[in-house]
mmCIF file of C-alpha atoms and ligand atoms in Angstrom:
data_model
loop_
_atom_site.group_PDB
_atom_site.id
_atom_site.type_symbol
_atom_site.label_atom_id
_atom_site.label_comp_id
_atom_site.label_asym_id
_atom_site.label_seq_id
_atom_site.Cartn_x
_atom_site.Cartn_y
_atom_site.Cartn_z
ATOM 1 C CA MET A 1 136.750 86.248 123.483
ATOM 2 C CA PRO A 2 134.526 87.978 120.558
ATOM 3 C CA THR A 3 134.077 86.874 117.447
ATOM 4 C CA LEU A 4 133.823 89.585 114.190
ATOM 5 C CA VAL A 5 132.659 87.402 111.966
ATOM 6 C CA LEU A 6 132.086 88.630 108.519
ATOM 7 C CA GLY A 7 128.681 87.575 105.813
ATOM 8 C CA ILE A 8 128.433 87.665 103.057
ATOM 9 C CA GLU A 9 125.630 86.373 100.560
ATOM 10 C CA SER A 10 125.184 86.183 96.887
ATOM 11 C CA SER A 11 122.679 82.658 96.079
ATOM 12 C CA CYS A 12 120.556 84.582 94.518
ATOM 13 C CA ASP A 13 119.485 87.993 93.599
ATOM 14 C CA GLU A 14 120.134 89.580 96.476
ATOM 15 C CA THR A 15 123.177 90.559 98.274
ATOM 16 C CA GLY A 16 123.545 91.231 101.430
ATOM 17 C CA VAL A 17 126.898 91.824 103.926
ATOM 18 C CA ALA A 18 126.834 92.213 107.197
ATOM 19 C CA LEU A 19 129.191 92.233 110.172
ATOM 20 C CA VAL A 20 127.572 90.322 113.261
ATOM 21 C CA ARG A 21 130.129 90.133 116.857
ATOM 22 C CA THR A 22 129.688 86.959 119.561
ATOM 23 C CA PRO A 23 129.712 88.362 123.094
ATOM 24 C CA ASP A 24 132.805 87.687 125.097
ATOM 25 C CA GLY A 25 130.865 84.970 127.033
ATOM 26 C CA ALA A 26 127.533 83.264 127.054
ATOM 27 C CA GLY A 27 124.590 85.077 124.359
ATOM 28 C CA LEU A 28 123.590 85.385 121.525
ATOM 29 C CA PRO A 29 126.054 86.695 118.414
ATOM 30 C CA ALA A 30 125.288 91.049 117.829
ATOM 31 C CA LEU A 31 123.693 92.434 114.391
ATOM 32 C CA LEU A 32 126.943 95.375 114.238
ATOM 33 C CA ALA A 33 125.846 96.378 111.020
ATOM 34 C CA HIS A 34 124.205 94.965 108.003
ATOM 35 C CA ALA A 35 123.526 96.025 103.922
ATOM 36 C CA LEU A 36 121.418 94.655 100.909
ATOM 37 C CA HIS A 37 121.151 94.983 97.447
ATOM 38 C CA THR A 38 118.163 93.850 95.299
ATOM 39 C CA GLN A 39 118.032 93.067 92.341
ATOM 40 C CA ALA A 40 114.303 92.848 91.199
ATOM 41 C CA ALA A 41 115.158 95.609 89.717
ATOM 42 C CA MET A 42 117.061 94.038 86.809
ATOM 43 C CA HIS A 43 115.425 91.123 86.987
ATOM 44 C CA ALA A 44 111.395 92.563 86.581
ATOM 45 C CA ASP A 45 112.226 93.075 82.600
ATOM 46 C CA TYR A 46 113.002 88.768 82.679
ATOM 47 C CA GLY A 47 110.102 88.264 84.750
ATOM 48 C CA GLY A 48 112.708 86.213 86.045
ATOM 49 C CA VAL A 49 116.416 86.271 87.944
ATOM 50 C CA VAL A 50 118.201 85.485 84.910
ATOM 51 C CA PRO A 51 121.871 83.822 87.137
ATOM 52 C CA GLU A 52 124.194 85.865 84.229
ATOM 53 C CA LEU A 53 123.332 89.811 85.208
ATOM 54 C CA ALA A 54 122.696 87.716 88.769
ATOM 55 C CA SER A 55 126.275 86.961 88.600
ATOM 56 C CA ARG A 56 127.557 90.251 87.084
ATOM 57 C CA ASP A 57 125.823 92.479 89.360
ATOM 58 C CA HIS A 58 127.244 90.784 93.133
ATOM 59 C CA ILE A 59 130.806 91.649 91.396
ATOM 60 C CA ARG A 60 130.181 95.254 90.974
ATOM 61 C CA ARG A 61 128.265 95.303 94.541
ATOM 62 C CA LEU A 62 130.254 92.810 97.171
ATOM 63 C CA LEU A 63 133.283 95.276 97.958
ATOM 64 C CA PRO A 64 130.656 98.979 98.451
ATOM 65 C CA LEU A 65 128.612 97.180 100.499
ATOM 66 C CA THR A 66 131.790 95.300 101.894
ATOM 67 C CA ASN A 67 132.774 98.986 103.083
ATOM 68 C CA GLN A 68 129.003 100.350 103.797
ATOM 69 C CA VAL A 69 128.987 97.979 105.943
ATOM 70 C CA LEU A 70 132.736 98.459 108.368
ATOM 71 C CA ALA A 71 132.048 102.460 107.910
ATOM 72 C CA GLN A 72 127.974 102.097 109.175
ATOM 73 C CA ALA A 73 129.915 99.577 112.649
ATOM 74 C CA GLY A 74 132.820 101.983 113.240
ATOM 75 C CA GLN A 75 135.102 98.951 112.443
ATOM 76 C CA ALA A 76 138.327 98.506 110.150
ATOM 77 C CA LEU A 77 139.038 95.391 107.757
ATOM 78 C CA GLU A 78 141.598 94.482 110.055
ATOM 79 C CA ALA A 79 139.491 93.085 112.800
ATOM 80 C CA ILE A 80 137.072 91.253 110.718
ATOM 81 C CA ASP A 81 138.503 87.695 112.511
ATOM 82 C CA LEU A 82 136.056 85.489 110.190
ATOM 83 C CA ILE A 83 135.002 85.765 106.784
ATOM 84 C CA ALA A 84 131.453 83.613 106.370
ATOM 85 C CA TYR A 85 129.830 83.553 102.797
ATOM 86 C CA THR A 86 126.671 81.473 101.553
ATOM 87 C CA ARG A 87 128.138 77.906 99.992
ATOM 88 C CA GLY A 88 124.620 76.498 98.388
ATOM 89 C CA PRO A 89 122.402 75.666 97.377
ATOM 90 C CA GLY A 90 121.985 78.251 94.839
ATOM 91 C CA LEU A 91 123.113 80.028 90.869
ATOM 92 C CA ALA A 92 126.425 78.103 90.849
ATOM 93 C CA GLY A 93 127.542 81.920 89.583
ATOM 94 C CA ALA A 94 126.533 83.688 91.710
ATOM 95 C CA LEU A 95 127.643 81.795 95.250
ATOM 96 C CA LEU A 96 131.615 81.813 93.319
ATOM 97 C CA VAL A 97 131.107 85.579 92.880
ATOM 98 C CA GLY A 98 130.547 85.424 97.190
ATOM 99 C CA ALA A 99 132.948 82.893 97.247
ATOM 100 C CA GLY A 100 135.004 84.030 96.024
ATOM 101 C CA VAL A 101 135.820 87.734 97.373
ATOM 102 C CA ALA A 102 135.396 85.577 100.805
ATOM 103 C CA CYS A 103 138.412 83.330 100.115
ATOM 104 C CA ALA A 104 140.412 87.180 98.173
ATOM 105 C CA LEU A 105 139.357 89.316 101.819
ATOM 106 C CA GLY A 106 140.412 85.833 103.754
ATOM 107 C CA ALA A 107 143.940 85.503 101.734
ATOM 108 C CA ALA A 108 144.387 89.456 101.463
ATOM 109 C CA LEU A 109 143.589 89.460 106.034
ATOM 110 C CA GLY A 110 144.990 85.735 107.039
ATOM 111 C CA ARG A 111 141.467 85.126 108.130
ATOM 112 C CA PRO A 112 139.576 82.079 107.464
ATOM 113 C CA VAL A 113 136.447 81.645 105.744
ATOM 114 C CA LEU A 114 133.786 79.636 106.040
ATOM 115 C CA GLY A 115 131.199 78.849 103.658
ATOM 116 C CA VAL A 116 127.681 78.856 104.894
ATOM 117 C CA HIS A 117 124.336 76.927 103.812
ATOM 118 C CA HIS A 118 121.899 79.514 102.913
ATOM 119 C CA LEU A 119 119.121 77.718 104.413
ATOM 120 C CA GLU A 120 120.610 77.477 108.070
ATOM 121 C CA GLY A 121 121.291 80.665 107.539
ATOM 122 C CA HIS A 122 117.032 81.513 106.763
ATOM 123 C CA LEU A 123 116.589 79.048 109.858
ATOM 124 C CA LEU A 124 119.065 80.441 112.475
ATOM 125 C CA SER A 125 117.388 84.175 112.001
ATOM 126 C CA PRO A 126 115.147 84.377 114.116
ATOM 127 C CA PHE A 127 118.282 84.008 116.497
ATOM 128 C CA LEU A 128 118.405 87.200 115.799
ATOM 129 C CA SER A 129 115.409 89.049 115.601
ATOM 130 C CA SER A 130 114.658 91.438 119.551
ATOM 131 C CA ASP A 131 112.442 87.207 120.765
ATOM 132 C CA PRO A 132 114.603 84.472 120.082
ATOM 133 C CA PRO A 133 113.508 81.351 120.082
ATOM 134 C CA GLU A 134 115.602 78.446 122.057
ATOM 135 C CA PHE A 135 115.843 75.215 120.391
ATOM 136 C CA PRO A 136 114.476 72.371 119.770
ATOM 137 C CA PHE A 137 112.028 73.898 117.850
ATOM 138 C CA VAL A 138 109.964 72.901 113.801
ATOM 139 C CA ALA A 139 111.210 74.891 111.951
ATOM 140 C CA LEU A 140 108.941 75.617 108.212
ATOM 141 C CA LEU A 141 111.705 77.015 106.086
ATOM 142 C CA VAL A 142 109.524 79.023 102.904
ATOM 143 C CA SER A 143 112.110 80.658 100.436
ATOM 144 C CA GLY A 144 111.635 80.940 96.489
ATOM 145 C CA GLY A 145 112.826 77.449 96.651
ATOM 146 C CA HIS A 146 111.996 75.805 99.185
ATOM 147 C CA THR A 147 109.386 74.090 101.466
ATOM 148 C CA GLN A 148 110.434 72.345 103.698
ATOM 149 C CA LEU A 149 109.253 71.266 107.818
ATOM 150 C CA MET A 150 112.217 70.872 109.993
ATOM 151 C CA ARG A 151 113.160 69.330 113.440
ATOM 152 C CA VAL A 152 115.389 71.983 114.672
ATOM 153 C CA ASP A 153 117.456 69.965 118.134
ATOM 154 C CA GLY A 154 120.557 73.075 118.151
ATOM 155 C CA VAL A 155 123.349 74.156 115.779
ATOM 156 C CA GLY A 156 123.656 71.605 112.810
ATOM 157 C CA ARG A 157 121.449 69.698 114.571
ATOM 158 C CA TYR A 158 118.171 69.707 111.477
ATOM 159 C CA ALA A 159 116.307 65.982 110.673
ATOM 160 C CA LEU A 160 113.909 67.115 107.659
ATOM 161 C CA LEU A 161 109.940 66.187 108.692
ATOM 162 C CA GLY A 162 108.321 66.723 105.645
ATOM 163 C CA GLU A 163 109.232 68.977 102.001
ATOM 164 C CA THR A 164 107.011 69.513 99.096
ATOM 165 C CA ILE A 165 108.091 67.380 96.136
ATOM 166 C CA ASP A 166 107.490 69.695 92.885
ATOM 167 C CA ASP A 167 107.262 73.194 93.811
ATOM 168 C CA ALA A 168 107.883 75.402 96.715
ATOM 169 C CA ALA A 169 105.697 78.044 97.876
ATOM 170 C CA GLY A 170 106.747 81.403 97.105
ATOM 171 C CA GLU A 171 107.343 79.984 93.497
ATOM 172 C CA ALA A 172 104.023 79.035 93.985
ATOM 173 C CA PHE A 173 102.794 82.860 94.814
ATOM 174 C CA ASP A 174 105.493 84.187 91.630
ATOM 175 C CA LYS A 175 104.191 81.336 88.705
ATOM 176 C CA SER A 176 100.345 83.032 89.890
ATOM 177 C CA ALA A 177 101.639 86.208 90.200
ATOM 178 C CA LYS A 178 103.391 85.631 86.964
ATOM 179 C CA LEU A 179 99.695 83.920 85.338
ATOM 180 C CA LEU A 180 97.929 87.813 86.957
ATOM 181 C CA GLY A 181 99.938 89.570 85.050
ATOM 182 C CA LEU A 182 101.898 91.287 88.648
ATOM 183 C CA GLY A 183 105.289 91.927 88.243
ATOM 184 C CA TYR A 184 108.438 90.405 89.129
ATOM 185 C CA PRO A 185 108.885 88.698 92.932
ATOM 186 C CA GLY A 186 105.823 87.588 92.444
ATOM 187 C CA GLY A 187 105.027 87.609 96.453
ATOM 188 C CA PRO A 188 104.543 90.719 97.646
ATOM 189 C CA ALA A 189 102.229 92.482 94.623
ATOM 190 C CA LEU A 190 100.315 89.038 95.111
ATOM 191 C CA ALA A 191 100.051 89.858 99.245
ATOM 192 C CA ARG A 192 98.884 93.333 97.945
ATOM 193 C CA LEU A 193 96.850 92.697 95.806
ATOM 194 C CA ALA A 194 94.360 89.501 98.100
ATOM 195 C CA ALA A 195 94.654 92.823 100.455
ATOM 196 C CA PHE A 196 91.348 93.727 98.079
ATOM 197 C CA GLY A 197 89.785 90.170 97.249
ATOM 198 C CA ASP A 198 87.696 87.867 99.168
ATOM 199 C CA PRO A 199 89.760 84.801 99.333
ATOM 200 C CA GLU A 200 86.565 82.357 99.047
ATOM 201 C CA ALA A 201 85.286 83.723 95.748
ATOM 202 C CA TYR A 202 87.369 80.812 94.383
ATOM 203 C CA LYS A 203 87.877 77.050 95.448
ATOM 204 C CA LEU A 204 91.632 75.699 94.626
ATOM 205 C CA PRO A 205 92.726 72.862 95.372
ATOM 206 C CA ARG A 206 94.838 71.867 98.872
ATOM 207 C CA PRO A 207 97.117 69.533 97.392
ATOM 208 C CA LEU A 208 98.132 67.451 99.515
ATOM 209 C CA LEU A 209 96.750 68.503 102.309
ATOM 210 C CA ARG A 210 95.161 64.427 104.448
ATOM 211 C CA SER A 211 98.664 62.998 102.705
ATOM 212 C CA GLY A 212 99.023 61.776 106.309
ATOM 213 C CA ASP A 213 102.891 63.059 106.099
ATOM 214 C CA LEU A 214 104.534 66.332 106.779
ATOM 215 C CA ASP A 215 105.065 66.975 102.389
ATOM 216 C CA PHE A 216 103.697 69.402 100.394
ATOM 217 C CA SER A 217 102.657 69.884 96.642
ATOM 218 C CA PHE A 218 102.514 73.184 95.610
ATOM 219 C CA ALA A 219 103.096 72.589 91.048
ATOM 220 C CA GLY A 220 98.996 71.931 90.720
ATOM 221 C CA LEU A 221 97.761 75.097 92.498
ATOM 222 C CA LYS A 222 99.033 77.537 89.153
ATOM 223 C CA THR A 223 96.913 74.960 86.663
ATOM 224 C CA ALA A 224 94.391 75.902 89.027
ATOM 225 C CA VAL A 225 94.970 79.264 88.253
ATOM 226 C CA LEU A 226 95.655 79.465 84.987
ATOM 227 C CA THR A 227 92.048 77.842 84.702
ATOM 228 C CA GLN A 228 90.491 79.936 86.338
ATOM 229 C CA ALA A 229 91.408 82.879 84.632
ATOM 230 C CA ARG A 230 90.599 81.806 81.152
ATOM 231 C CA LYS A 231 86.767 80.941 82.692
ATOM 232 C CA PHE A 232 86.743 85.000 82.713
ATOM 233 C CA GLU A 233 85.369 86.583 79.732
ATOM 234 C CA GLY A 234 88.308 88.568 78.055
ATOM 235 C CA ALA A 235 90.420 90.600 80.330
ATOM 236 C CA PRO A 236 89.737 90.441 84.698
ATOM 237 C CA CYS A 237 88.389 93.427 86.365
ATOM 238 C CA GLU A 238 90.734 94.152 88.665
ATOM 239 C CA GLN A 239 87.872 92.722 91.714
ATOM 240 C CA GLN A 240 88.335 89.333 90.164
ATOM 241 C CA ARG A 241 92.188 89.802 89.394
ATOM 242 C CA ALA A 242 92.247 90.742 93.191
ATOM 243 C CA ASP A 243 89.195 87.500 94.198
ATOM 244 C CA LEU A 244 91.345 85.346 92.543
ATOM 245 C CA ALA A 245 95.042 86.401 93.966
ATOM 246 C CA ALA A 246 93.341 86.551 97.496
ATOM 247 C CA SER A 247 92.298 82.375 96.999
ATOM 248 C CA THR A 248 95.341 81.459 95.745
ATOM 249 C CA GLN A 249 97.094 82.898 98.976
ATOM 250 C CA ALA A 250 94.835 81.514 101.585
ATOM 251 C CA ALA A 251 95.735 77.952 99.596
ATOM 252 C CA ILE A 252 98.864 78.373 100.181
ATOM 253 C CA VAL A 253 98.749 79.562 103.844
ATOM 254 C CA GLU A 254 95.553 76.766 104.458
ATOM 255 C CA VAL A 255 97.802 73.619 104.414
ATOM 256 C CA LEU A 256 101.508 75.619 105.015
ATOM 257 C CA VAL A 257 98.901 76.348 108.626
ATOM 258 C CA LYS A 258 97.481 73.025 108.612
ATOM 259 C CA LYS A 259 100.969 70.755 107.907
ATOM 260 C CA SER A 260 103.178 72.845 110.209
ATOM 261 C CA LEU A 261 100.547 72.631 113.393
ATOM 262 C CA LYS A 262 100.627 68.420 112.043
ATOM 263 C CA ALA A 263 104.601 68.709 112.632
ATOM 264 C CA LEU A 264 104.154 69.585 115.677
ATOM 265 C CA GLU A 265 101.343 67.284 116.835
ATOM 266 C CA ALA A 266 104.088 64.501 115.625
ATOM 267 C CA THR A 267 107.228 66.034 117.256
ATOM 268 C CA GLY A 268 105.097 66.973 120.902
ATOM 269 C CA LEU A 269 107.039 70.229 120.241
ATOM 270 C CA GLN A 270 105.549 73.430 121.455
ATOM 271 C CA ARG A 271 107.678 75.614 119.472
ATOM 272 C CA LEU A 272 107.587 76.615 115.520
ATOM 273 C CA VAL A 273 110.403 79.102 114.013
ATOM 274 C CA VAL A 274 108.792 80.657 110.874
ATOM 275 C CA ALA A 275 111.822 81.261 108.208
ATOM 276 C CA GLY A 276 112.623 82.536 104.706
ATOM 277 C CA GLY A 277 110.994 84.622 102.730
ATOM 278 C CA VAL A 278 106.674 83.721 102.017
ATOM 279 C CA GLY A 279 107.340 84.136 105.749
ATOM 280 C CA ALA A 280 106.974 87.877 105.802
ATOM 281 C CA ASN A 281 102.787 86.985 104.312
ATOM 282 C CA GLN A 282 101.191 88.938 106.151
ATOM 283 C CA ALA A 283 98.686 86.479 105.033
ATOM 284 C CA LEU A 284 100.207 83.846 106.371
ATOM 285 C CA ARG A 285 101.663 85.368 109.581
ATOM 286 C CA GLU A 286 98.290 86.199 111.226
ATOM 287 C CA GLN A 287 96.995 83.038 110.747
ATOM 288 C CA LEU A 288 99.670 80.938 111.837
ATOM 289 C CA ASP A 289 100.082 83.357 114.582
ATOM 290 C CA ALA A 290 95.930 82.343 115.769
ATOM 291 C CA ALA A 291 96.175 78.593 115.393
ATOM 292 C CA CYS A 292 99.459 78.631 117.900
ATOM 293 C CA ALA A 293 97.560 80.443 120.177
ATOM 294 C CA ARG A 294 94.830 78.276 120.398
ATOM 295 C CA ARG A 295 96.923 75.310 121.101
ATOM 296 C CA GLY A 296 100.022 77.471 123.545
ATOM 297 C CA VAL A 297 102.327 76.659 120.922
ATOM 298 C CA ARG A 298 104.854 79.868 120.734
ATOM 299 C CA VAL A 299 105.288 81.354 117.199
ATOM 300 C CA HIS A 300 109.237 82.629 116.587
ATOM 301 C CA TYR A 301 109.637 85.102 112.688
ATOM 302 C CA PRO A 302 112.927 86.442 111.226
ATOM 303 C CA GLU A 303 112.818 90.690 111.897
ATOM 304 C CA PRO A 304 110.417 91.269 108.240
ATOM 305 C CA HIS A 305 113.260 92.367 106.883
ATOM 306 C CA LEU A 306 115.431 89.720 107.377
ATOM 307 C CA CYS A 307 113.161 86.973 105.809
ATOM 308 C CA THR A 308 114.136 87.324 102.325
ATOM 309 C CA ASP A 309 118.097 86.857 101.264
ATOM 310 C CA ASN A 310 120.706 89.396 103.548
ATOM 311 C CA GLY A 311 123.878 89.208 104.478
ATOM 312 C CA ALA A 312 123.436 88.716 108.620
ATOM 313 C CA MET A 313 121.482 86.003 108.646
ATOM 314 C CA ILE A 314 125.302 84.071 107.316
ATOM 315 C CA ALA A 315 126.807 86.058 110.150
ATOM 316 C CA MET A 316 124.573 84.560 112.460
ATOM 317 C CA ALA A 317 124.721 81.432 111.004
ATOM 318 C CA ALA A 318 128.595 81.597 110.949
ATOM 319 C CA ALA A 319 128.686 83.029 114.213
ATOM 320 C CA MET A 320 125.919 80.336 116.265
ATOM 321 C CA ARG A 321 128.596 78.101 114.486
ATOM 322 C CA VAL A 322 131.831 79.602 116.160
ATOM 323 C CA GLN A 323 130.020 79.442 118.678
ATOM 324 C CA ALA A 324 128.426 75.706 119.791
ATOM 325 C CA GLY A 325 132.179 74.419 118.351
ATOM 326 C CA MET A 326 131.532 73.546 115.006
ATOM 327 C CA ALA A 327 132.714 75.632 113.034
ATOM 328 C CA ALA A 328 135.109 73.655 110.810
ATOM 329 C CA ALA A 329 136.544 77.418 108.338
ATOM 330 C CA ARG A 330 139.473 77.256 105.478
ATOM 331 C CA THR A 331 142.470 79.047 105.372
ATOM 332 C CA ASP A 332 143.501 77.499 101.999
ATOM 333 C CA TYR A 333 141.676 79.920 100.562
ATOM 334 C CA GLY A 334 140.788 76.530 98.417
ATOM 335 C CA PHE A 335 136.589 77.201 98.210
ATOM 336 C CA ASP A 336 133.973 75.264 96.428
ATOM 337 C CA VAL A 337 130.683 75.780 95.943
ATOM 338 C CA ARG A 338 127.627 73.702 96.476
ATOM 339 C CA PRO A 339 124.089 74.567 93.594
ATOM 340 C CA ARG A 340 122.615 71.889 95.087
ATOM 341 C CA TRP A 341 123.399 70.742 99.187
ATOM 342 C CA PRO A 342 120.312 69.232 101.572
ATOM 343 C CA LEU A 343 120.581 70.756 104.291
ATOM 344 C CA ASP A 344 120.268 67.858 106.855
ATOM 345 C CA SER A 345 123.218 65.765 105.581
ATOM 346 C CA LEU A 346 125.216 68.411 107.208
ATOM 347 C CA ALA A 347 127.682 67.040 109.974
ATOM 348 C CA ALA A 348 125.760 68.033 113.563
HETATM 349 O O1 KG4 B 401 114.392 83.492 100.703
HETATM 350 P P1 KG4 B 401 114.031 84.020 99.875
HETATM 351 O O2 KG4 B 401 114.399 86.019 99.372
HETATM 352 O O3 KG4 B 401 115.530 83.994 98.234
HETATM 353 C C1 KG4 B 401 114.947 82.319 98.263
HETATM 354 O O4 KG4 B 401 116.062 81.695 98.667
HETATM 355 O O5 KG4 B 401 114.682 81.750 97.624
HETATM 356 O O6 KG4 B 401 112.934 83.621 99.125
HETATM 357 C C2 KG4 B 401 111.858 84.774 98.249
HETATM 358 C C3 KG4 B 401 110.817 83.717 97.601
HETATM 359 C C4 KG4 B 401 110.321 84.598 96.510
HETATM 360 O O7 KG4 B 401 109.038 83.958 95.810
HETATM 361 C C5 KG4 B 401 108.910 85.889 96.622
HETATM 362 O O8 KG4 B 401 107.708 85.707 95.820
HETATM 363 C C6 KG4 B 401 108.911 84.996 98.614
HETATM 364 O O9 KG4 B 401 109.891 84.378 99.644
HETATM 365 N N1 KG4 B 401 108.004 86.132 98.858
HETATM 366 C C7 KG4 B 401 106.350 86.344 99.257
HETATM 367 C C8 KG4 B 401 106.571 87.548 100.456
HETATM 368 N N2 KG4 B 401 108.335 88.246 100.478
HETATM 369 C C9 KG4 B 401 108.529 87.099 99.592
HETATM 370 N N3 KG4 B 401 106.186 85.786 99.114
HETATM 371 C C10 KG4 B 401 104.529 85.785 99.828
HETATM 372 N N4 KG4 B 401 103.969 87.022 100.090
HETATM 373 C C11 KG4 B 401 105.206 87.308 100.997
HETATM 374 N N5 KG4 B 401 105.258 88.958 101.219
HETATM 375 ZN ZN1 ZN B 402 117.267 82.499 100.542
#
């Protein structure tokens, strides 16, 4: 029996809603419709996400976006079989909005609800692409809050290989962008400026590159960017800013590429999946593609518009759990959220 899953994402500053349907029989679930509202412009004035404003905006957006995806997919609310929401990790207040709406809809419709791990959503989002991966694979999860390498043997079978000991790669992009006077979110802005710069103009550190393990550290990078920025006499010219942006991006990308290759070597796997917002970065994609092609490794990405937070990945993770017989859906509508929630603690 096909299952129609509504997915709700509200862990940070994007409100995402989507409808995914499992097929009749074997095969991957299909995305029927998705809608997204990004709060970036609202938070830009503050230079980062303001949790209280984020929560209030999710409240305003969720039901209109739900109506939008139902209309797009030509489905009635009553046709939904399962309502999935992001249970964590993320901002507690923002998560509670999605959980509350999901449980209220579930109770009203008499349908089960399922709390999904946000990073599992990112991890499984490449299965929505036109070139979906197969298990097992190494996953490089690079978002605003997380930088992890995982060994993935199937749905719910995640083993942590290494992670950042301080800042995430996305945070390194965002903080360096701020130092360069770029707006929020900094990652895409820094990447745009980097396109005009020389990645070898400034020598920036590649922390833990030769540490022998699969951990990352990006906190020192922003200090190095700041130190370099202070060396400019007066305000930097456009070319200096572009060169520093390109050098920063090159430092982050080199570490991510080399550690991913190391993880492939350590596991002996021939497949890499890249997920999370930083996975949209073009320089990262180009360098990973080139390095992996030389080693005969296949690389899979989510569609670019599904790299950053969205509801489709939450609906997809729930649908794949349903297919795997692992969806511990609830019908008591007692919900909780897990602002901190390690991905490798998910039971297989
Ligand atoms: O996965 P995501 O949407 O949210 C979290 O779960 O954190 O990732 C957001 C992060 C931000 O740090 C943002 O600056 C970064 O992804 N990002 C990028 C690019 N697009 C988004 N970083 C570098 N290059 C990009 N093109
Ligand atoms: Zn995310």
